[in-house]
């Protein structure tokens, strides 16, 4: 997923987060270090 | 360009009667409606409290030095909070339609696409009903706000900048234009079918003038509304009493305090009032109505009024003229009105529990599910309607706070970032988002240490004043009543401070460099770019931390939800904790995001 908006600094706009999976196929992205009240927006088709 | 109808109407005096003075147009060019109101971002402002177009004569507020704009009183006394509070509750501050027009670039820069104006119609001159909900002339603009031409010019200028205008209308009641026998203002309510005799119309200064209206400032206008039988005349009762389904329930027949309830069952009354508001559609070329006190009319009258407005608007080319209702009483009442009125009512304002719940989620006080379950058709009263998105207007703050404490979100927010987080939830969740003026400047009233001096703060009489600061920062308000009507320096009351933002007077707060303004503008721009954020389906997402199973987060944890449209997924993530960093593994749609995708 591509970051298209971020009010903080955890994931810069334009950066991409890899889609990860559990053994059962569950898909997720790992988001870390969001500042208090930070807003982040990601899309799969930027 | 104003329509031929507007050009012709503005060349004549304000109509005194609907018939024969008003001949509504056909086959003229008007501004078309948007295809889908979910594409819009609304901004609600109180005309009296927004701008007077004279901000250049005042400094921008320095938030770090508010004491500099808390001047001594005219008598040399130091700043007095009771005087500032009095100004906010009881005085016109001087905002105008030209003021709103002067701020179109400010609003456009914020990402606003539709402005919802508080009522602009003429009030009683001797009363200080700056909110605009006490109409004396249904065919004229309140002179403190400007003229009919100012309104037409504002809408035209807004349209040229890609901004739509919604007018706030009232068809449940008129202003305090008459009294009951013996001069009684609010006699005890009489149940159906009983009613009081008519007393007397009120004159220019509020004096009783008997049964005959002779001048423009007397009684009510247009002439068709001057029949005493146009009014329910049931006195003042309980605004919440009775069943929604009962057309004669107490909450439907009562006056709204001194504002006089229309008898909409009386022949021609509803049609006459509807005709007045059709006139405003044609004259101003506005794009929708916010309908005040809709709960207080019967379903049948609500459906008929909305239906006739919709048909008129459609017939002049506004096929998707927005009608959004103020339905107090929570989700059940909102749902009932939307269901019964059907396609005649587009949406309801989310002024019930959803508004404080949205606030509490953004502040990390309750789990995200408390808000997002409101969209679930299987779990929530409004879910079947709210779930669709276009049938509710989300509200973080407004001028009333019908539900909850009467202070702005920002007044008890941890940080300015928390304000942005709350607006982000509005912008990226289902619905038509509405931003209340001043939110982008984090209006919060005076500092916490000063609030103990504020009468009625967080409760008590006129507590809603603290939701209504004057963004343009007048040094002084207008004089009370008729003395404040002239538009000159003499109309200002130098003994009272203006009700400026953050407990100040004499400094405005239109700051385009303020971080929340810039952040909200950036988020609104992203919303505009991606249809999925406006019209996609919505799913609250589960989160996993440190290898724990995926689950919905608790209060103050990461809030994550997806919007999905066709094969596109947008993942919205907010750290709802006000003081600590947060993160986690956030679940997304496995089918739309194949392994290894970025």
Coordinates of C-alpha atoms in Angstrom, one line a residue:
Chain A
X1 CA 0.0 0.0 0.0
X2 CA 1.2 3.5 -0.8
X3 CA 1.0 6.3 1.8
X4 CA -1.0 9.2 0.3
X5 CA -1.5 11.3 3.4
X6 CA 0.2 11.6 6.8
X7 CA -0.1 14.3 9.4
X8 CA 3.0 13.1 11.2
X9 CA 6.3 11.5 10.4
X10 CA 5.8 7.7 10.9
X11 CA 5.4 6.9 7.2
X12 CA 6.3 9.6 4.7
X13 CA 4.0 10.3 1.8
X14 CA 4.9 8.3 -1.2
X15 CA 6.5 5.5 0.8
X16 CA 5.1 2.0 0.4
X17 CA 4.2 -0.7 3.0
X18 CA 4.5 -4.3 2.1
X19 CA 1.4 -6.5 2.3
X20 CA 2.2 -9.4 4.7
X21 CA 0.3 -12.6 5.3
X22 CA -0.3 -15.1 8.0
X23 CA -0.3 -18.8 7.2
X24 CA -4.1 -18.7 6.9
X25 CA -4.0 -16.0 4.2
X26 CA -4.9 -13.1 6.5
X27 CA -3.4 -10.0 4.9
X28 CA -2.1 -7.0 6.9
X29 CA 0.3 -4.1 6.9
X30 CA 2.6 -3.3 9.7
X31 CA 2.3 0.3 11.0
X32 CA 4.7 1.5 13.7
X33 CA 5.6 4.6 15.5
X34 CA 2.5 6.8 15.0
X35 CA 2.7 9.9 17.0
X36 CA -0.3 10.9 19.3
X37 CA -3.3 11.7 17.1
X38 CA -1.3 11.1 13.9
X39 CA -3.4 10.4 10.8
X40 CA -2.2 8.1 8.1
X41 CA -3.9 7.1 4.8
X42 CA -2.8 4.4 2.4
X43 CA -4.2 3.1 -0.9
X44 CA -3.6 0.1 -3.0
X45 CA -4.1 2.0 -6.3
X46 CA -2.5 5.5 -5.9
Chain B
X1 CA -24.4 35.0 -13.5
X2 CA -27.6 35.7 -11.6
X3 CA -30.7 34.4 -13.4
X4 CA -33.1 36.7 -15.3
X5 CA -35.5 36.1 -12.4
X6 CA -32.9 37.4 -9.9
X7 CA -32.0 40.4 -12.0
X8 CA -35.6 41.3 -12.3
X9 CA -36.5 40.7 -8.7
X10 CA -33.5 42.7 -7.4
X11 CA -34.7 45.6 -9.5
X12 CA -37.9 45.8 -7.5
X13 CA -38.7 46.3 -3.9
X14 CA -39.0 43.4 -1.5
X15 CA -42.3 41.7 -2.2
X16 CA -45.0 42.3 0.4
X17 CA -47.2 39.5 -0.8
X18 CA -46.7 36.2 -2.6
X19 CA -49.7 36.9 -4.8
X20 CA -49.5 38.8 -7.1
X21 CA -45.9 40.0 -6.4
X22 CA -44.0 36.7 -6.8
X23 CA -44.1 34.9 -10.1
X24 CA -41.6 32.0 -9.9
X25 CA -39.5 31.2 -12.9
X26 CA -39.4 28.4 -15.4
X27 CA -37.0 27.4 -18.1
X28 CA -34.2 29.6 -16.9
X29 CA -30.6 28.6 -16.3
X30 CA -29.6 27.8 -12.7
X31 CA -26.6 26.3 -11.2
X32 CA -26.9 22.5 -11.4
X33 CA -26.8 20.1 -8.4
X34 CA -23.9 17.8 -7.7
X35 CA -24.3 14.2 -8.8
X36 CA -23.6 12.9 -5.3
X37 CA -23.5 15.0 -2.1
X38 CA -21.0 12.5 -0.6
X39 CA -18.5 14.2 -2.9
X40 CA -18.9 17.5 -0.9
X41 CA -17.2 18.8 2.2
X42 CA -19.6 21.1 4.1
X43 CA -18.7 24.1 6.3
X44 CA -21.3 25.5 8.7
X45 CA -20.9 29.1 9.7
X46 CA -23.0 31.6 11.7
X47 CA -23.2 34.6 9.5
X48 CA -23.1 37.0 12.5
X49 CA -20.0 35.3 13.8
X50 CA -17.8 34.6 10.8
X51 CA -16.6 37.7 8.9
X52 CA -17.4 41.3 8.4
X53 CA -14.9 41.7 5.5
X54 CA -12.9 44.1 7.5
X55 CA -10.3 41.9 8.9
X56 CA -7.6 44.0 7.3
X57 CA -8.3 46.6 9.9
X58 CA -7.5 44.2 12.7
X59 CA -4.4 42.1 13.5
X60 CA -4.3 38.4 13.2
X61 CA -4.6 36.9 16.7
X62 CA -1.3 36.1 18.3
X63 CA -2.3 33.0 20.2
X64 CA 0.7 33.2 22.5
X65 CA -0.2 36.7 23.6
X66 CA -3.9 36.8 24.0
X67 CA -3.6 39.3 26.9
X68 CA -2.6 41.9 24.3
X69 CA -6.1 41.7 22.8
X70 CA -8.1 41.9 26.1
X71 CA -8.3 45.6 26.3
X72 CA -9.5 47.6 29.3
X73 CA -13.1 48.7 29.3
X74 CA -14.3 52.1 28.3
X75 CA -14.3 53.1 32.0
X76 CA -10.7 52.1 32.5
X77 CA -11.5 48.8 34.2
X78 CA -9.4 45.8 33.3
X79 CA -10.8 43.2 31.0
X80 CA -14.0 41.6 32.4
X81 CA -15.0 38.0 31.4
X82 CA -18.6 38.6 32.3
X83 CA -18.8 41.4 29.7
X84 CA -17.1 39.3 27.1
X85 CA -19.6 36.4 27.9
X86 CA -22.5 38.9 27.8
X87 CA -21.4 40.0 24.4
X88 CA -21.5 36.4 23.1
X89 CA -24.9 35.5 24.4
X90 CA -26.9 38.7 23.7
X91 CA -25.3 40.8 21.0
X92 CA -25.0 40.8 17.2
X93 CA -21.2 40.9 16.5
X94 CA -21.5 42.3 13.0
X95 CA -20.7 39.5 10.5
X96 CA -22.2 40.0 7.0
X97 CA -22.8 38.2 3.8
X98 CA -20.1 40.3 2.2
X99 CA -17.8 39.0 4.9
X100 CA -18.6 35.4 3.9
X101 CA -17.9 36.4 0.3
X102 CA -14.5 37.9 1.2
X103 CA -13.5 34.5 2.7
X104 CA -14.3 32.2 -0.2
X105 CA -10.6 31.8 -1.0
X106 CA -9.9 30.9 2.6
X107 CA -12.6 28.3 2.5
X108 CA -11.6 27.0 -0.9
X109 CA -8.1 26.6 0.3
X110 CA -9.3 24.5 3.2
X111 CA -11.0 22.2 0.8
X112 CA -14.6 23.3 1.5
X113 CA -17.0 22.7 -1.4
X114 CA -20.3 23.7 0.2
X115 CA -21.1 26.5 2.7
X116 CA -24.0 26.1 5.0
X117 CA -25.1 29.6 6.1
X118 CA -27.1 30.1 9.3
X119 CA -30.5 31.7 8.5
X120 CA -30.1 34.9 6.6
X121 CA -33.8 36.1 6.7
X122 CA -35.0 39.3 8.3
X123 CA -35.4 39.2 12.1
X124 CA -37.2 41.5 14.5
X125 CA -35.2 44.7 14.7
X126 CA -35.7 45.2 18.4
X127 CA -34.5 41.7 19.3
X128 CA -30.9 40.4 19.3
X129 CA -31.6 37.1 17.5
X130 CA -28.2 36.9 15.9
X131 CA -28.7 33.2 15.2
X132 CA -31.4 34.0 12.7
X133 CA -34.0 31.5 13.7
X134 CA -36.7 34.1 14.5
X135 CA -37.9 35.3 11.1
X136 CA -40.0 38.5 10.8
X137 CA -40.0 38.7 7.0
X138 CA -39.8 35.5 5.0
X139 CA -39.0 37.4 1.8
X140 CA -36.2 39.7 2.9
X141 CA -32.6 39.4 4.1
X142 CA -31.7 40.5 7.6
X143 CA -30.3 44.1 7.2
X144 CA -27.5 43.5 9.7
X145 CA -26.3 40.8 7.3
X146 CA -26.8 42.8 4.1
X147 CA -29.3 42.8 1.3
X148 CA -30.9 40.4 -1.1
X149 CA -28.3 41.5 -3.7
X150 CA -25.5 40.6 -1.3
X151 CA -26.9 37.1 -1.0
X152 CA -27.2 36.7 -4.7
X153 CA -23.7 38.1 -5.2
X154 CA -22.3 35.7 -2.6
X155 CA -23.9 32.6 -4.2
X156 CA -22.7 33.7 -7.6
X157 CA -19.2 34.3 -6.5
X158 CA -19.1 31.0 -4.6
X159 CA -20.3 29.1 -7.7
X160 CA -17.6 30.7 -9.7
X161 CA -15.1 29.3 -7.3
X162 CA -16.7 25.8 -7.3
X163 CA -18.4 26.3 -3.9
X164 CA -22.1 25.6 -3.3
X165 CA -24.3 27.4 -0.8
X166 CA -26.9 25.8 1.5
X167 CA -29.5 28.1 3.2
X168 CA -30.8 27.3 6.7
X169 CA -34.6 27.5 6.6
X170 CA -37.4 27.3 9.2
X171 CA -40.9 26.2 8.3
X172 CA -42.0 25.0 11.7
X173 CA -42.3 28.4 13.2
X174 CA -42.0 32.2 12.7
X175 CA -40.3 34.7 14.9
X176 CA -41.7 36.3 18.0
X177 CA -44.0 38.4 16.0
X178 CA -47.1 38.4 18.2
X179 CA -48.3 37.9 21.7
X180 CA -51.2 36.0 23.3
X181 CA -54.1 37.8 25.0
X182 CA -53.0 40.1 27.8
X183 CA -49.6 40.3 26.3
X184 CA -48.6 36.8 27.4
X185 CA -45.5 35.5 25.7
X186 CA -45.4 31.8 26.7
X187 CA -48.7 30.7 28.2
X188 CA -49.0 27.2 29.4
X189 CA -49.5 24.7 26.6
X190 CA -53.0 23.6 25.6
X191 CA -53.5 20.1 24.1
X192 CA -55.2 19.5 20.8
X193 CA -57.7 20.6 19.8
X194 CA -57.7 23.5 22.2
X195 CA -56.0 26.8 21.3
X196 CA -55.6 30.3 22.6
X197 CA -57.2 33.4 21.1
X198 CA -54.9 35.6 19.2
X199 CA -53.5 38.5 21.1
X200 CA -51.7 41.3 19.3
X201 CA -49.1 41.7 16.6
X202 CA -45.9 43.3 17.8
X203 CA -44.7 46.6 16.4
X204 CA -41.2 47.8 15.4
X205 CA -40.1 48.1 19.0
X206 CA -41.9 45.1 20.3
X207 CA -45.0 47.1 21.4
X208 CA -48.4 45.6 21.0
X209 CA -50.2 47.1 17.9
X210 CA -53.4 45.1 17.9
X211 CA -54.8 43.2 14.9
X212 CA -53.5 45.3 12.1
X213 CA -50.1 45.3 10.5
X214 CA -49.3 48.6 8.7
X215 CA -45.5 48.8 8.2
X216 CA -42.6 46.6 7.1
X217 CA -41.2 46.3 10.6
X218 CA -44.4 45.3 12.2
X219 CA -45.9 41.8 12.7
X220 CA -44.8 39.3 10.0
X221 CA -44.4 39.3 6.2
X222 CA -45.4 38.5 3.6
X223 CA -49.1 39.3 3.8
X224 CA -50.2 35.7 3.4
X225 CA -48.7 34.9 6.8
X226 CA -50.7 37.6 8.6
X227 CA -53.8 35.5 9.3
X228 CA -53.8 34.6 13.0
X229 CA -55.2 31.2 12.0
X230 CA -51.9 30.4 10.3
X231 CA -50.6 29.8 13.8
X232 CA -51.2 26.9 16.1
X233 CA -51.6 29.2 19.2
X234 CA -51.2 26.3 21.7
X235 CA -48.8 28.1 24.0
X236 CA -45.4 26.8 25.2
X237 CA -45.1 23.2 26.2
X238 CA -42.6 20.4 26.4
X239 CA -40.4 20.2 23.3
X240 CA -39.9 16.5 23.8
X241 CA -43.4 15.4 24.8
X242 CA -45.5 13.0 22.8
X243 CA -45.0 10.4 20.1
X244 CA -43.3 11.2 16.8
X245 CA -46.1 9.5 15.1
X246 CA -48.8 11.7 16.6
X247 CA -49.3 14.7 14.4
X248 CA -50.9 16.6 17.3
X249 CA -48.2 15.7 19.8
X250 CA -47.2 18.4 22.3
X251 CA -43.7 18.6 20.8
X252 CA -45.2 19.4 17.4
X253 CA -47.9 21.9 18.5
X254 CA -45.9 23.9 21.0
X255 CA -44.3 27.2 20.2
X256 CA -40.5 27.1 20.2
X257 CA -40.3 29.2 23.3
X258 CA -41.5 32.6 22.0
X259 CA -41.1 31.6 18.3
X260 CA -44.6 31.0 17.0
X261 CA -45.6 27.6 15.7
X262 CA -47.2 27.5 12.3
X263 CA -50.5 25.6 11.9
X264 CA -49.3 23.7 8.9
X265 CA -52.6 21.8 8.7
X266 CA -54.4 25.0 8.0
X267 CA -55.3 25.4 4.3
X268 CA -52.6 27.2 2.3
X269 CA -50.2 27.8 5.2
X270 CA -47.7 25.1 4.3
X271 CA -48.0 26.1 0.6
X272 CA -47.4 29.7 1.4
X273 CA -44.3 29.0 3.4
X274 CA -43.0 26.7 0.8
X275 CA -43.6 29.4 -1.8
X276 CA -41.4 31.8 0.2
X277 CA -38.6 29.3 0.2
X278 CA -39.0 28.5 -3.5
X279 CA -38.5 32.2 -4.0
X280 CA -35.2 32.0 -2.2
X281 CA -34.1 29.1 -4.4
X282 CA -34.9 31.0 -7.5
X283 CA -33.5 34.3 -6.3
X284 CA -30.3 33.1 -4.7
X285 CA -29.6 30.1 -6.9
X286 CA -28.7 28.2 -3.7
X287 CA -28.0 24.5 -3.8
X288 CA -29.8 23.1 -0.8
X289 CA -31.6 23.7 2.5
X290 CA -30.8 22.7 6.0
X291 CA -34.3 22.4 7.5
X292 CA -34.5 23.6 11.1
X293 CA -36.7 21.8 13.8
X294 CA -38.0 19.2 11.4
X295 CA -38.9 16.9 14.4
X296 CA -41.5 19.5 15.4
X297 CA -43.6 19.1 12.3
X298 CA -45.8 16.0 11.5
X299 CA -44.5 13.4 9.1
X300 CA -47.2 14.3 6.6
X301 CA -46.4 18.0 6.7
X302 CA -42.7 17.3 6.5
X303 CA -43.2 15.0 3.5
X304 CA -45.4 17.5 1.7
X305 CA -43.0 20.4 2.3
X306 CA -39.9 18.6 1.3
X307 CA -41.7 17.1 -1.7
X308 CA -42.9 20.4 -3.0
X309 CA -39.4 21.9 -2.6
X310 CA -37.8 19.0 -4.3
X311 CA -40.2 19.2 -7.2
X312 CA -39.7 22.9 -7.7
X313 CA -35.9 22.6 -7.6
X314 CA -35.9 19.7 -10.0
X315 CA -38.1 21.6 -12.4
X316 CA -35.7 24.5 -12.6
X317 CA -32.7 22.2 -13.2
X318 CA -31.5 21.4 -9.6
X319 CA -32.2 17.7 -9.8
X320 CA -30.3 16.9 -6.6
X321 CA -31.2 19.9 -4.4
X322 CA -30.0 18.9 -0.9
X323 CA -32.6 18.8 1.9
X324 CA -31.0 17.9 5.2
X325 CA -33.1 17.9 8.3
X326 CA -32.4 18.8 11.9
X327 CA -34.1 16.0 13.7
X328 CA -33.5 16.3 17.5
X329 CA -34.1 13.3 19.7
X330 CA -31.4 10.9 18.6
X331 CA -31.0 8.0 16.1
X332 CA -34.6 6.8 16.5
X333 CA -36.1 10.1 15.5
X334 CA -33.6 10.6 12.7
X335 CA -34.3 7.2 11.3
X336 CA -38.1 7.6 11.5
X337 CA -38.0 10.9 9.5
X338 CA -35.7 9.5 6.9
X339 CA -37.8 6.4 6.5
X340 CA -41.2 8.1 6.4
X341 CA -40.1 11.1 4.3
X342 CA -38.3 8.8 1.9
X343 CA -36.7 10.4 -1.1
X344 CA -38.1 13.8 -0.2
X345 CA -35.5 14.1 2.6
X346 CA -31.9 13.5 1.6
X347 CA -30.2 13.3 4.9
X348 CA -30.3 14.0 8.6
X349 CA -27.7 15.9 10.6
X350 CA -25.9 13.6 13.0
X351 CA -26.6 15.7 16.1
X352 CA -27.6 12.9 18.4
X353 CA -25.2 10.5 20.2
X354 CA -23.0 10.1 17.1
X355 CA -21.6 13.6 17.5
X356 CA -20.2 13.2 21.1
X357 CA -19.2 9.6 20.2
X358 CA -17.1 10.9 17.3
X359 CA -15.5 13.3 19.7
X360 CA -14.8 10.6 22.3
X361 CA -13.3 8.2 19.7
X362 CA -11.0 10.9 18.5
X363 CA -10.0 11.7 22.1
X364 CA -9.4 8.1 22.8
X365 CA -12.1 7.9 25.5
X366 CA -14.2 5.1 23.9
X367 CA -13.4 2.3 21.5
X368 CA -13.7 3.0 17.8
X369 CA -16.5 0.5 17.5
X370 CA -18.7 2.9 19.4
X371 CA -18.7 5.2 16.4
X372 CA -18.4 2.7 13.5
X373 CA -21.1 0.4 14.8
X374 CA -23.4 3.3 14.0
X375 CA -23.1 2.4 10.4
X376 CA -24.0 -1.2 10.9
X377 CA -27.5 -1.9 9.6
X378 CA -27.8 -5.0 11.8
X379 CA -26.8 -3.3 15.0
X380 CA -27.7 0.4 14.9
X381 CA -31.0 2.3 14.7
X382 CA -29.7 4.6 12.0
X383 CA -27.5 1.9 10.5
X384 CA -29.7 1.3 7.5
X385 CA -29.6 5.0 6.6
X386 CA -26.2 6.0 7.9
X387 CA -24.6 3.0 6.3
X388 CA -25.5 4.4 2.9
X389 CA -23.4 7.5 3.5
X390 CA -25.4 10.0 1.6
X391 CA -28.2 10.0 4.2
X392 CA -26.3 11.5 7.1
X393 CA -24.2 14.6 7.6
X394 CA -21.5 14.0 10.2
X395 CA -21.0 16.7 12.8
X396 CA -18.1 17.2 15.2
X397 CA -19.2 20.5 16.6
X398 CA -22.2 22.8 15.8
X399 CA -23.8 25.9 17.2
X400 CA -26.2 24.0 19.5
X401 CA -24.8 20.8 20.8
X402 CA -28.3 19.5 21.3
X403 CA -26.7 16.4 22.9
X404 CA -23.7 16.7 25.2
X405 CA -21.8 19.5 26.8
X406 CA -21.9 22.9 25.1
X407 CA -18.2 23.4 24.5
X408 CA -16.2 22.9 21.3
X409 CA -14.2 19.7 20.8
X410 CA -11.0 21.8 20.9
X411 CA -11.7 23.2 24.3
X412 CA -10.7 19.9 25.9
X413 CA -8.5 18.4 23.2
X414 CA -5.0 17.3 24.2
X415 CA -3.4 18.9 21.2
X416 CA -4.1 20.6 17.9
X417 CA -3.3 17.3 16.2
X418 CA -6.3 15.8 18.0
X419 CA -8.6 18.2 16.2
X420 CA -7.1 17.1 12.9
X421 CA -7.6 13.5 13.9
X422 CA -11.3 14.1 14.6
X423 CA -11.9 15.9 11.3
X424 CA -10.0 13.0 9.5
X425 CA -12.5 10.5 10.9
X426 CA -15.3 12.7 9.5
X427 CA -13.6 13.2 6.1
X428 CA -12.8 9.5 5.6
X429 CA -15.8 7.7 7.1
X430 CA -19.2 7.2 5.5
X431 CA -21.3 10.3 5.2
X432 CA -21.2 13.9 4.2
X433 CA -18.7 15.7 6.4
X434 CA -19.5 19.1 7.9
X435 CA -16.9 21.2 9.5
X436 CA -18.0 23.9 11.9
X437 CA -16.4 27.3 11.5
X438 CA -13.4 27.7 13.6
X439 CA -12.6 24.0 14.0
X440 CA -9.8 24.5 11.5
X441 CA -8.4 27.2 13.9
X442 CA -9.0 25.0 16.9
X443 CA -11.4 27.4 18.5
X444 CA -11.4 26.6 22.2
X445 CA -12.5 29.6 24.1
X446 CA -10.4 31.2 26.8
X447 CA -7.6 29.3 28.6
X448 CA -8.5 26.7 31.1
X449 CA -7.4 28.9 34.0
X450 CA -9.8 31.6 32.9
X451 CA -12.9 29.5 32.4
X452 CA -14.0 29.6 36.0
X453 CA -14.9 33.3 35.4
X454 CA -17.3 32.4 32.5
X455 CA -21.0 32.4 33.5
X456 CA -22.8 29.2 32.4
X457 CA -19.7 27.5 31.1
X458 CA -20.4 23.9 30.3
X459 CA -24.0 24.3 31.5
X460 CA -26.5 26.8 32.6
X461 CA -28.3 29.6 30.7
X462 CA -27.0 30.5 27.3
X463 CA -24.1 28.0 27.6
X464 CA -24.2 27.7 23.8
X465 CA -22.6 31.1 23.5
X466 CA -19.2 29.3 23.9
X467 CA -19.9 27.5 20.7
X468 CA -20.3 30.8 18.8
X469 CA -17.2 33.0 19.0
X470 CA -16.8 35.7 16.4
X471 CA -14.0 34.6 14.1
X472 CA -13.4 38.1 12.7
X473 CA -12.7 39.5 16.2
X474 CA -14.7 42.7 16.5
X475 CA -13.5 45.2 19.0
X476 CA -17.1 45.8 20.1
X477 CA -20.5 44.2 19.3
X478 CA -23.4 46.1 17.9
X479 CA -25.7 48.0 20.3
X480 CA -28.7 46.1 21.4
X481 CA -31.9 46.2 19.4
X482 CA -32.7 48.9 17.0
X483 CA -29.8 51.1 18.0
X484 CA -27.5 48.4 16.4
X485 CA -29.2 48.5 13.0
X486 CA -27.4 51.3 11.2
X487 CA -24.1 50.1 9.6
X488 CA -21.8 52.7 11.0
X489 CA -19.5 53.2 14.0
X490 CA -22.3 54.6 16.1
X491 CA -24.1 51.2 16.0
X492 CA -21.2 49.7 18.0
X493 CA -21.4 49.5 21.8
X494 CA -18.1 50.7 23.1
X495 CA -19.0 49.6 26.6
X496 CA -18.9 45.9 25.7
X497 CA -16.0 43.9 24.2
X498 CA -16.5 42.0 21.0
X499 CA -16.9 38.2 21.3
X500 CA -13.6 37.4 19.6
X501 CA -11.9 34.0 19.5
X502 CA -10.1 32.5 22.5
X503 CA -11.6 35.2 24.8
X504 CA -10.3 38.2 23.0
X505 CA -11.6 41.3 21.2
X506 CA -10.1 43.1 18.3
X507 CA -8.1 40.4 16.5
X508 CA -9.3 38.0 13.8
X509 CA -8.4 34.3 13.4
X510 CA -8.2 33.6 9.7
X511 CA -4.8 32.0 9.8
X512 CA -4.0 29.9 6.7
X513 CA -0.6 28.9 8.2
X514 CA -2.1 27.4 11.3
X515 CA -1.2 23.7 11.3
X516 CA -4.7 22.2 11.6
X517 CA -5.9 24.4 8.7
X518 CA -3.0 23.1 6.6
X519 CA -3.5 19.5 7.6
X520 CA -7.3 19.5 7.1
X521 CA -6.7 21.1 3.7
X522 CA -4.3 18.4 2.8
X523 CA -6.6 15.6 3.9
X524 CA -9.6 17.2 2.1
X525 CA -7.5 17.3 -1.1
X526 CA -6.8 13.6 -0.8
X527 CA -10.5 12.9 -0.2
X528 CA -11.2 14.8 -3.4
X529 CA -8.7 12.8 -5.4
X530 CA -9.9 9.3 -4.4
X531 CA -13.6 8.3 -5.0
X532 CA -13.1 5.4 -2.8
X533 CA -12.8 7.8 0.2
X534 CA -16.1 9.3 -0.6
X535 CA -18.2 6.5 -1.9
X536 CA -16.5 3.3 -0.9
X537 CA -17.9 0.7 1.4
X538 CA -16.6 0.9 5.0
X539 CA -15.1 -1.7 7.3
X540 CA -13.6 -1.2 10.7
X541 CA -10.3 -3.1 10.8
X542 CA -8.9 -5.3 13.4
X543 CA -5.4 -4.8 14.8
X544 CA -2.8 -7.1 16.2
X545 CA 0.0 -6.1 18.5
X546 CA 3.0 -8.2 19.6
X547 CA 1.6 -11.4 18.1
X548 CA -1.7 -11.2 19.8
X549 CA -4.8 -12.2 17.7
X550 CA -6.4 -9.6 15.5
X551 CA -9.1 -7.7 17.4
X552 CA -10.9 -4.4 17.4
X553 CA -8.9 -1.9 19.4
X554 CA -9.9 -0.5 22.8
X555 CA -10.2 3.2 23.8
X556 CA -7.1 5.2 23.0
X557 CA -5.7 2.6 20.6
X558 CA -5.1 2.7 16.9
X559 CA -8.3 3.2 14.9
X560 CA -8.2 1.7 11.5
X561 CA -10.9 1.3 8.8
X562 CA -11.0 0.6 5.1
X563 CA -13.0 2.1 2.4
X564 CA -13.4 -0.2 -0.6
X565 CA -14.7 0.7 -4.1
X566 CA -14.4 -1.8 -6.9
X567 CA -10.8 -3.1 -6.6
X568 CA -9.5 -0.2 -4.6
X569 CA -8.9 -0.2 -0.9
X570 CA -8.0 2.9 1.1
X571 CA -6.8 2.2 4.6
X572 CA -7.4 5.1 7.1
X573 CA -5.4 4.9 10.4
X574 CA -5.6 7.3 13.3
X575 CA -3.7 7.0 16.6
X576 CA -6.4 7.9 19.0
X577 CA -4.0 8.1 21.9
X578 CA -3.5 11.7 22.9
X579 CA -0.1 11.4 24.5
X580 CA 1.6 8.2 23.4
X581 CA 2.9 6.7 20.2
X582 CA 1.0 3.7 18.9
X583 CA 1.2 1.1 16.1
X584 CA 0.3 -2.4 15.1
X585 CA -0.4 -4.9 12.4
X586 CA -3.6 -3.7 10.6
X587 CA -5.8 -6.2 8.7
X588 CA -6.6 -5.4 5.1
X589 CA -8.5 -7.2 2.3
X590 CA -6.6 -10.3 1.3
X591 CA -8.4 -10.5 -2.1
X592 CA -7.6 -7.0 -3.1
X593 CA -4.0 -7.1 -2.0
X594 CA -2.1 -10.1 -3.3
X595 CA 1.0 -11.5 -1.6
X596 CA 4.1 -9.3 -2.0
X597 CA 2.1 -6.3 -3.2
X598 CA 3.1 -2.9 -2.0

